[in-house]
C-alpha cells in the first residue's frame, strides 16, 4: 500500500510535504497475535482463547468468537481461515470492541430506596447559556432528558401580568418561557432515554393563587404519571424500580411570596463576583477545597431555610393545599446550623440543598454527618452564584459524601461535566447509579465511611495507551497546525477520592496524525468504587494554549479488562465519528 503525502503551504512559494502513515498494529498487538495464531491466521478457537485469557471474557464460546470473525466479512480483509494480523488489529480497534459493555443494560439493584443512588441531576435546566442573559427554553430540558438526566430544575415566577407562571432565572436578563410548555416537554420526553423516575425540583416564588394554578397544570399534564403521597411526608423513599415511568415533584413547603422575594433580593445584592479565568476546556479538577474570599458568597437561589414546624404551620395557612399535596419529596433546611440541617429523623425523609461552598465547609467539619444523612435522606448540591458563565464544580466532592443530586449546569462544558458524563455511563446510562456499599452501611459503633480517611490500596489499574487515530477525518487538516501535522500527547488519570486523584501524560509525538505512544501507567486505587478513568488528548502548541483533541471519562467499576477501542468526545461531550484510542486495561 503506497503512503499518500500531505502538503502544507508555508508561504506562497514554499510547501512542506509529510508522508501520511497508515495505522499499524503496535508491537504488543503483533506479539499477542503471534502467541494466539497459527501459520499467520487466528481461528475461532484461537480467538476464543485470546478473549478468555487477555480480554478476561471468561464466558466466551467458540460460537461467540466465530460471530466476531463473521462480523468482519464486509471488510476486504476477511479470510475463511480466520483473522490475519490486519483483521485482528481492525477488530481490536473497531466499534465492536468498546471499553464498557453497553449490552449489559441496567444491572444494578434498582429496588433500594432512592437515597441509595446517585441521580443524574441538572441545574437551572431551562437555560440555554449563561446564568444572566441567555434565553429560557424547553429545548435544553428536552436535550437533558434525551441524554438520561433524571432531575430537572425549574425556577417558577409570576409573569409580568401576575396571572400566569413563567420559568426564568429570577432578577436577571434571562427571557422567560411558559411553565406549561416546560411541563408538556418533560411529559413528552421524560422516558425517551430511561424508564426510571424523573424528579422535577421547583424553586417557587409564587403567590397562593398561582400555586393553585401550578397544581392544576401539573395534575392535568402528568395525570397518572405523577407520584404523589397526597401531602403526607414520606417515612422512607420509594425505589427507582417501583417508580418506573413516574414523575415526582420536589420543593420546599411554600412560603408567603413577599417574604421569599425580600429574602432573595437581600441575597441577590451579594452576587456578581467574577470567577477565576478558566482554560478553554475548563480548569482541572481538584477534590480538595479551593475557594477564595471572592467566591465565599452564594446566590441563595436555593436557600431552603426556615423549614421548621413553626414556619411549616404558618405556611399551611397561606399556601394552596392542592399544591402541597403534589410534593412527593419535601425540601428544607431548618433554622439552626449544620448540626440541625443534617439531623436524621427516622420518622420522615427529606431533601436538603447545599451550595458547593456550603458543601465544602460541611465536608471539612461534618464529613461523616453528611454520609450518615445521605443514607436515608436526599442531598442536593448546586453551583455557587458567581458561576454566571454556567461553569461547574468538581462533582466528586458531593458523591464521596453520599450526595445523590449533584446538580451541574448541563449547558456549560469542561472537565466537571465530562466526569459527570463518565459517572452516568454506568448502569446502562439509565440516570441512576447505585452508591457503593461503603457509603450505605454503618459499621461497628454505628460508624460510617470517612471521605477524609487514607485507606489501604484495594487494587491497581494498569493502563497502556497504545495509539490514537481519526483526527485526520474529524478535523480540518489545518485545525491544529497551519504548516504541519499535529503534535499530540495524551493525559490519563483518575478522578476519585483525593488519595486516588491524579493525572499523568505521555510524551508528545511531533508531526503525526496517527500517534503511537505505547506508554504504561499504573494507578493505585483506595476506593475503586468511586474512581473514574479520565482520558484527554491535546495538541502541543509552542506559542499558544495547547489545542483540544478529545476526551472521555469511564467508570472504573465497569471497565472491561483487555485491549479496547476507546472513542473520544468533543468538549461538549459529543462523540466524534472517527477519533479513538487503542488502550489496554488490567487490574493487578
XYZ file of C-alpha atoms in Angstrom:
588
model
C 0.000 0.000 0.000
C 1.555 3.319 -1.035
C 1.519 6.049 1.593
C -0.125 9.285 0.440
C 1.599 12.580 1.133
C 0.055 15.651 2.719
C 1.158 19.111 1.649
C 1.117 22.244 3.834
C 1.617 25.662 2.265
C 4.168 27.584 4.366
C 4.147 30.687 2.164
C 3.172 31.482 -1.411
C 6.361 29.936 -2.853
C 7.207 27.177 -0.363
C 5.407 23.996 0.620
C 6.184 21.241 3.139
C 5.256 17.629 2.412
C 4.655 14.953 5.050
C 4.202 11.252 4.458
C 0.808 10.027 5.709
C 1.452 6.851 7.675
C -1.252 4.199 7.735
C -2.357 2.883 11.147
C -0.156 -0.063 12.014
C -0.580 -2.563 14.834
C 1.655 -1.757 17.842
C 4.356 -4.278 18.806
C 2.253 -5.625 21.716
C -0.588 -6.466 19.347
C 1.769 -8.176 16.881
C 3.263 -10.194 19.716
C -0.153 -11.285 21.015
C -1.231 -12.214 17.501
C 1.843 -14.442 17.155
C 1.056 -16.044 20.508
C -2.602 -16.798 19.665
C -2.391 -17.699 15.953
C -1.055 -20.475 13.762
C 0.548 -20.018 10.351
C -0.491 -16.371 10.232
C -4.179 -16.931 10.983
C -6.287 -16.822 14.138
C -9.107 -19.377 14.086
C -12.324 -19.086 16.065
C -10.806 -21.343 18.736
C -7.634 -19.207 18.855
C -9.712 -16.043 19.159
C -11.772 -17.631 21.954
C -8.563 -18.341 23.906
C -7.443 -14.735 23.396
C -10.841 -13.438 24.581
C -10.755 -15.570 27.730
C -7.097 -15.069 28.686
C -6.313 -11.499 27.595
C -9.736 -9.824 27.367
C -10.902 -11.618 30.541
C -14.239 -12.512 28.928
C -14.420 -15.886 30.634
C -17.754 -16.994 29.193
C -16.771 -16.556 25.517
C -17.643 -19.576 23.379
C -16.225 -20.667 20.009
C -19.558 -19.553 18.527
C -19.070 -16.058 20.002
C -15.574 -15.901 18.505
C -16.871 -17.068 15.116
C -19.546 -14.352 15.234
C -16.777 -11.744 15.689
C -14.898 -13.172 12.715
C -18.098 -13.177 10.638
C -18.785 -9.545 11.592
C -15.624 -8.562 9.705
C -16.858 -10.112 6.439
C -17.771 -6.719 4.977
C -14.071 -5.781 5.032
C -11.767 -6.870 2.233
C -9.536 -8.364 4.898
C -11.913 -11.264 5.672
C -10.464 -14.745 5.141
C -12.221 -18.067 5.557
C -9.300 -19.476 7.586
C -9.781 -16.831 10.260
C -8.219 -13.500 11.140
C -4.817 -12.433 9.864
C -2.911 -9.688 11.694
C -4.546 -6.765 9.886
C -8.054 -8.111 10.529
C -7.241 -8.838 14.181
C -5.933 -5.279 14.598
C -9.020 -3.817 12.920
C -11.248 -5.861 15.217
C -9.431 -4.602 18.331
C -9.526 -1.000 17.112
C -13.132 -1.190 15.929
C -16.513 -0.114 17.315
C -17.279 -3.759 18.135
C -14.707 -3.627 20.979
C -15.716 -0.767 23.355
C -14.239 -0.207 26.861
C -17.654 -0.602 28.535
C -20.123 -3.362 27.760
C -23.229 -1.414 26.753
C -25.153 -4.648 26.124
C -25.359 -5.217 29.907
C -28.012 -2.510 30.174
C -29.318 -1.768 33.671
C -27.578 -4.224 36.018
C -27.557 -2.542 39.446
C -30.143 -3.494 42.065
C -32.925 -0.942 41.474
C -35.142 -1.969 44.405
C -33.431 0.044 47.180
C -34.695 3.467 48.361
C -33.869 6.483 46.141
C -31.345 7.665 48.754
C -29.114 4.705 47.760
C -28.457 6.062 44.255
C -26.560 8.825 42.532
C -29.100 10.545 40.299
C -28.215 12.423 37.091
C -29.128 15.999 38.059
C -29.292 19.263 36.131
C -29.130 22.824 37.478
C -31.326 25.611 36.029
C -32.306 23.101 33.366
C -34.207 25.682 31.292
C -31.234 27.976 30.488
C -29.701 27.884 27.021
C -26.429 29.588 28.018
C -25.083 31.797 30.786
C -26.925 32.453 34.057
C -27.589 36.171 33.485
C -28.743 36.899 29.946
C -29.405 33.690 28.000
C -32.833 32.590 26.782
C -35.020 30.284 28.850
C -36.420 27.450 26.771
C -37.711 23.897 26.891
C -35.003 22.882 24.351
C -32.224 22.288 26.932
C -34.725 20.374 29.097
C -35.519 18.068 26.165
C -31.807 17.634 25.400
C -31.056 16.803 29.044
C -33.838 14.201 29.239
C -32.691 12.604 25.988
C -29.190 12.256 27.429
C -30.514 10.491 30.545
C -30.752 13.367 33.058
C -33.350 12.444 35.702
C -33.650 15.628 37.811
C -34.889 18.799 36.114
C -34.887 22.121 37.964
C -37.423 24.854 37.200
C -37.483 28.331 38.788
C -41.116 29.455 38.727
C -42.198 33.107 38.928
C -45.368 35.119 38.288
C -45.437 36.526 34.750
C -45.483 40.290 34.110
C -49.280 40.492 34.494
C -49.267 38.217 37.591
C -51.906 35.915 36.103
C -49.711 33.084 34.791
C -46.449 31.301 35.621
C -43.105 31.748 33.858
C -39.856 29.816 34.169
C -36.790 32.054 34.372
C -33.712 32.818 36.441
C -35.105 35.486 38.750
C -33.874 39.088 38.689
C -31.643 38.530 35.670
C -31.983 39.410 31.985
C -32.934 35.859 31.014
C -36.017 35.781 28.790
C -38.824 33.629 30.261
C -40.545 30.514 28.934
C -44.044 29.438 29.971
C -44.175 26.795 32.689
C -46.850 24.838 30.840
C -44.551 24.497 27.817
C -41.761 23.071 30.008
C -44.147 20.645 31.728
C -45.513 19.369 28.411
C -41.989 18.842 27.053
C -40.996 16.963 30.211
C -44.021 14.706 29.816
C -43.213 14.020 26.158
C -39.510 13.268 26.633
C -39.250 12.092 30.270
C -38.689 8.438 29.428
C -37.058 8.591 25.996
C -33.637 7.625 27.427
C -34.613 5.833 30.635
C -37.790 4.463 32.196
C -36.657 5.346 35.713
C -38.349 8.242 37.533
C -37.937 11.913 36.689
C -37.820 14.354 39.612
C -38.835 17.975 38.983
C -37.333 20.311 41.587
C -39.246 23.586 41.793
C -37.808 26.860 43.023
C -41.089 28.500 43.965
C -41.568 32.297 44.010
C -45.358 32.278 43.631
C -48.439 33.734 45.253
C -51.021 31.340 46.712
C -53.409 31.662 43.766
C -50.609 30.905 41.308
C -49.569 27.891 43.366
C -53.095 26.581 42.903
C -52.752 27.216 39.160
C -49.441 25.291 39.077
C -51.066 22.383 40.933
C -53.763 22.250 38.266
C -51.198 22.437 35.442
C -49.071 19.628 36.907
C -52.084 17.412 37.649
C -53.587 17.879 34.188
C -50.264 17.458 32.364
C -48.975 14.340 34.110
C -52.158 12.647 35.340
C -51.419 9.071 36.408
C -47.687 9.542 35.736
C -47.472 11.708 38.850
C -46.302 10.069 42.068
C -47.800 11.943 44.987
C -48.181 10.774 48.580
C -51.070 13.248 48.955
C -49.462 15.745 51.310
C -48.175 13.157 53.781
C -44.440 13.224 54.374
C -42.706 10.011 53.333
C -41.099 7.961 56.095
C -38.972 6.077 53.551
C -38.125 6.905 49.964
C -39.520 4.523 47.342
C -37.217 2.669 44.940
C -36.443 3.566 41.311
C -37.931 0.209 40.318
C -41.280 0.994 41.963
C -41.314 4.454 40.320
C -40.714 3.440 36.712
C -42.385 5.863 34.266
C -43.379 8.148 37.153
C -42.749 11.862 37.711
C -42.138 13.311 41.203
C -42.255 16.890 42.440
C -39.717 18.078 44.986
C -39.754 21.555 46.528
C -39.731 23.275 49.886
C -43.111 23.841 51.565
C -44.435 27.131 50.127
C -43.900 30.383 51.972
C -45.508 33.748 51.561
C -44.463 35.213 48.219
C -43.352 38.597 49.541
C -41.265 37.010 52.300
C -39.434 34.883 49.742
C -38.980 37.863 47.434
C -37.463 40.118 50.106
C -35.136 37.366 51.281
C -33.984 36.641 47.733
C -33.327 40.313 46.962
C -31.131 40.636 50.040
C -29.134 37.665 48.880
C -29.020 38.900 45.286
C -27.167 42.064 46.283
C -24.180 39.867 47.165
C -23.950 38.321 43.690
C -21.741 39.039 40.743
C -18.209 38.344 41.891
C -16.102 37.368 38.925
C -14.929 33.806 38.537
C -11.290 32.974 38.121
C -10.493 32.588 34.452
C -10.570 29.002 33.277
C -8.776 27.264 30.460
C -10.664 26.806 27.210
C -11.772 23.336 28.260
C -12.209 24.070 31.965
C -9.779 24.200 34.875
C -8.518 20.835 36.025
C -10.397 19.062 38.789
C -9.274 19.133 42.367
C -11.067 17.109 45.021
C -9.773 19.466 47.713
C -11.398 22.741 48.654
C -10.032 25.625 46.627
C -12.217 28.636 47.281
C -11.151 32.228 47.588
C -12.648 35.051 49.613
C -14.165 36.402 46.424
C -16.064 33.154 45.998
C -17.339 32.924 49.544
C -20.793 34.216 48.799
C -23.756 32.343 47.484
C -26.660 33.478 45.420
C -29.059 31.911 47.888
C -31.062 30.777 44.887
C -31.879 27.529 46.583
C -31.971 28.691 50.155
C -34.355 26.358 51.910
C -34.024 27.578 55.439
C -36.793 28.030 57.983
C -38.390 24.694 57.239
C -39.211 24.016 60.847
C -42.510 23.179 62.444
C -43.417 26.800 63.282
C -42.928 28.058 59.768
C -44.454 24.904 58.390
C -47.598 25.609 60.387
C -47.663 29.223 59.226
C -47.097 28.300 55.582
C -50.025 25.876 55.622
C -52.320 28.798 56.356
C -51.214 30.743 53.284
C -50.500 28.032 50.739
C -52.713 26.281 48.233
C -53.410 22.864 49.838
C -53.695 21.163 46.427
C -50.146 22.372 45.659
C -48.777 20.953 48.891
C -50.361 17.568 48.153
C -48.298 17.320 44.946
C -44.958 17.470 46.771
C -43.513 13.959 46.924
C -40.114 14.929 48.355
C -40.140 17.814 50.833
C -37.109 20.075 50.890
C -35.880 22.255 53.730
C -33.002 23.303 55.921
C -34.241 24.182 59.380
C -33.310 27.259 61.404
C -30.088 26.060 63.010
C -26.682 25.397 61.513
C -25.154 22.269 60.004
C -25.902 20.076 63.029
C -29.590 20.863 62.651
C -29.599 20.639 58.851
C -28.020 17.172 58.932
C -30.176 15.818 61.754
C -31.636 12.433 60.802
C -35.321 11.940 61.653
C -36.254 8.281 61.291
C -39.945 9.196 61.016
C -39.591 11.229 57.834
C -37.278 11.699 54.860
C -36.472 14.989 53.202
C -34.244 16.724 50.704
C -31.564 19.173 51.820
C -29.915 21.568 49.353
C -26.426 22.969 49.898
C -24.378 25.204 47.639
C -20.968 23.916 46.561
C -19.398 26.279 49.127
C -21.664 25.083 51.946
C -20.763 21.516 50.983
C -17.026 22.255 51.068
C -17.346 23.794 54.534
C -19.525 20.907 55.738
C -17.044 18.391 54.325
C -14.289 19.896 56.478
C -16.219 19.723 59.763
C -19.162 17.328 59.269
C -17.960 14.760 56.700
C -19.370 11.699 58.476
C -22.633 13.542 59.283
C -23.118 14.147 55.554
C -22.609 10.449 54.819
C -24.993 9.415 57.607
C -27.641 11.930 56.454
C -27.495 10.674 52.857
C -28.038 7.054 53.850
C -31.714 7.919 54.434
C -32.304 11.413 53.006
C -31.543 13.180 49.742
C -28.793 15.794 49.476
C -28.725 18.152 46.524
C -25.657 20.274 45.715
C -25.861 23.296 43.411
C -23.276 25.672 41.889
C -22.352 28.897 43.668
C -23.963 32.087 42.405
C -20.757 33.527 40.984
C -20.738 30.890 38.239
C -22.559 33.249 35.888
C -20.794 31.653 32.888
C -22.506 28.297 33.636
C -19.218 26.672 34.648
C -19.214 23.834 37.170
C -17.513 22.429 40.271
C -15.976 19.026 40.982
C -18.938 16.619 41.431
C -16.833 14.074 43.307
C -16.828 16.197 46.458
C -20.590 15.611 46.648
C -20.505 11.976 45.553
C -17.839 10.909 48.043
C -20.065 12.294 50.827
C -23.111 10.400 49.534
C -24.895 13.335 47.842
C -27.394 11.901 45.383
C -28.335 15.044 43.420
C -25.102 16.764 42.429
C -26.545 19.435 40.133
C -24.390 20.693 37.252
C -25.008 23.253 34.530
C -25.606 20.991 31.547
C -25.324 23.930 29.147
C -21.709 24.510 30.188
C -18.818 22.270 29.352
C -15.491 21.328 30.859
C -13.872 18.688 32.999
C -16.520 18.634 35.737
C -19.213 17.855 33.196
C -17.038 15.237 31.478
C -16.705 13.479 34.857
C -20.497 13.687 35.273
C -20.940 12.090 31.831
C -18.498 9.350 32.883
C -20.318 8.572 36.118
C -23.648 8.162 34.339
C -22.279 5.931 31.583
C -22.525 3.291 34.317
C -25.591 1.076 34.805
C -26.688 1.210 31.179
C -26.895 5.006 31.154
C -30.273 4.928 32.927
C -29.524 8.013 35.069
C -29.391 6.089 38.375
C -26.135 4.602 39.700
C -26.167 2.573 42.925
C -23.926 4.129 45.534
C -21.060 1.912 46.738
C -21.755 -0.185 49.833
C -19.140 1.775 51.810
C -21.456 4.808 51.690
C -24.618 2.866 52.545
C -23.594 0.838 55.578
C -22.773 1.698 59.143
C -20.030 -0.384 60.714
C -19.307 -1.125 64.357
C -20.417 1.595 66.783
C -22.657 2.954 64.027
C -19.547 4.341 62.321
C -19.767 5.396 58.663
C -17.344 5.994 55.790
C -14.951 8.873 56.333
C -14.121 10.530 52.977
C -11.002 12.126 54.507
C -9.520 8.838 55.769
C -6.444 7.490 53.981
C -7.303 3.861 53.244
C -5.129 0.955 52.082
C -4.831 0.333 48.328
C -7.573 -2.097 47.213
C -6.491 -2.637 43.617
C -4.186 -1.237 40.968
C -5.319 -0.274 37.484
C -2.655 -0.599 34.806
C -3.430 1.436 31.682
C -1.483 1.124 28.440
C -2.016 3.902 25.899
C -1.005 2.350 22.585
C -2.087 4.792 19.899
C -4.789 7.034 18.502
C -6.358 7.747 15.144
C -9.252 9.575 13.484
C -8.289 13.236 13.825
C -7.412 13.423 10.130
C -11.082 12.699 9.325
C -12.881 14.555 12.145
C -10.893 17.818 11.971
C -9.817 20.197 9.218
C -6.253 19.376 8.193
C -5.038 22.806 9.340
C -7.081 22.797 12.564
C -4.146 22.070 14.863
C -1.212 23.449 12.878
C -1.293 25.535 9.733
C 2.079 24.343 8.469
C 2.464 20.762 9.714
C 0.612 17.715 11.084
C -0.309 17.834 14.791
C 1.911 17.126 17.808
C -0.344 15.024 20.056
C 0.064 13.941 23.666
C -2.421 12.083 25.892
C -3.334 12.716 29.526
C -4.600 9.757 31.547
C -5.643 9.704 35.171
C -8.183 9.120 37.881
C -10.965 11.261 39.291
C -11.951 9.882 42.670
C -11.309 10.378 46.363
C -8.372 12.757 46.977
C -5.900 9.907 47.597
C -6.703 8.365 44.201
C -6.990 11.528 42.070
C -4.048 12.094 39.719
C -3.272 12.882 36.081
C -0.268 11.664 34.065
C 0.789 12.355 30.479
C 2.534 10.671 27.592
C 5.367 12.106 25.568
C 4.466 14.463 22.716
C 4.774 12.954 19.241
C 5.575 15.525 16.569
C 4.025 15.815 13.100
C 1.867 12.706 13.312
C -1.853 12.235 12.605
C -1.673 8.658 13.981
C 0.405 8.915 17.177
C 1.746 5.678 18.686
C 2.756 6.479 22.267
C 2.907 2.920 23.614
C 3.186 4.006 27.256
C 2.090 2.317 30.502
C 0.660 3.956 33.607
C -0.266 2.433 36.955
C -2.902 3.838 39.313
C -3.201 2.532 42.901
C -6.848 2.844 43.998
C -8.003 3.034 47.619
C -11.699 3.487 46.725
C -12.046 1.988 43.224
C -15.854 2.071 43.603
C -15.757 5.876 43.267
C -12.983 6.065 40.667
C -13.441 7.316 37.119
C -10.795 6.970 34.424
C -10.111 10.298 32.714
C -8.609 10.400 29.221
C -7.746 13.536 27.251
C -5.746 14.230 24.107
C -4.181 17.626 23.431
C -2.046 19.034 20.665
C 1.097 20.791 21.842
C 1.322 24.410 20.740
C 4.584 26.205 21.410
C 3.224 29.734 21.036
C -0.321 29.460 22.408
C -2.593 27.279 24.567
C -2.465 23.617 23.633
C -5.331 22.614 21.356
C -8.046 20.222 22.495
C -8.090 16.857 20.702
C -10.740 14.819 22.514
C -11.725 13.381 25.885
C -13.670 10.686 27.630
C -14.353 9.584 31.184
C -15.203 5.999 32.130
C -16.383 4.395 35.395
C -13.550 2.144 36.612
C -16.116 -0.286 38.053
C -17.362 -1.042 34.527
C -14.074 -1.045 32.587
C -13.592 -4.179 30.529
C -10.128 -5.589 31.000
C -8.018 -6.242 27.937
C -7.288 -4.249 24.777
C -10.110 -1.867 23.882
C -11.010 0.818 21.351
C -11.869 3.952 23.342
C -13.951 6.535 21.448
C -13.260 10.174 22.310
C -15.736 13.033 22.637
C -15.741 16.765 21.994
C -15.603 19.448 24.687
C -19.416 19.440 24.703
C -19.490 15.680 25.226
C -20.488 14.722 21.675
C -18.848 11.553 20.376
C -16.510 12.034 17.428
C -17.183 9.899 14.392
C -13.619 8.606 13.976
C -11.335 9.733 16.841
C -10.422 6.930 19.229
C -7.547 5.478 21.208
C -6.337 1.896 21.458
C -5.771 1.147 25.152
C -5.303 -1.805 27.474
C -6.755 -2.100 30.975
C -5.533 -4.561 33.619
C -6.347 -4.865 37.315
C -3.285 -6.118 39.153
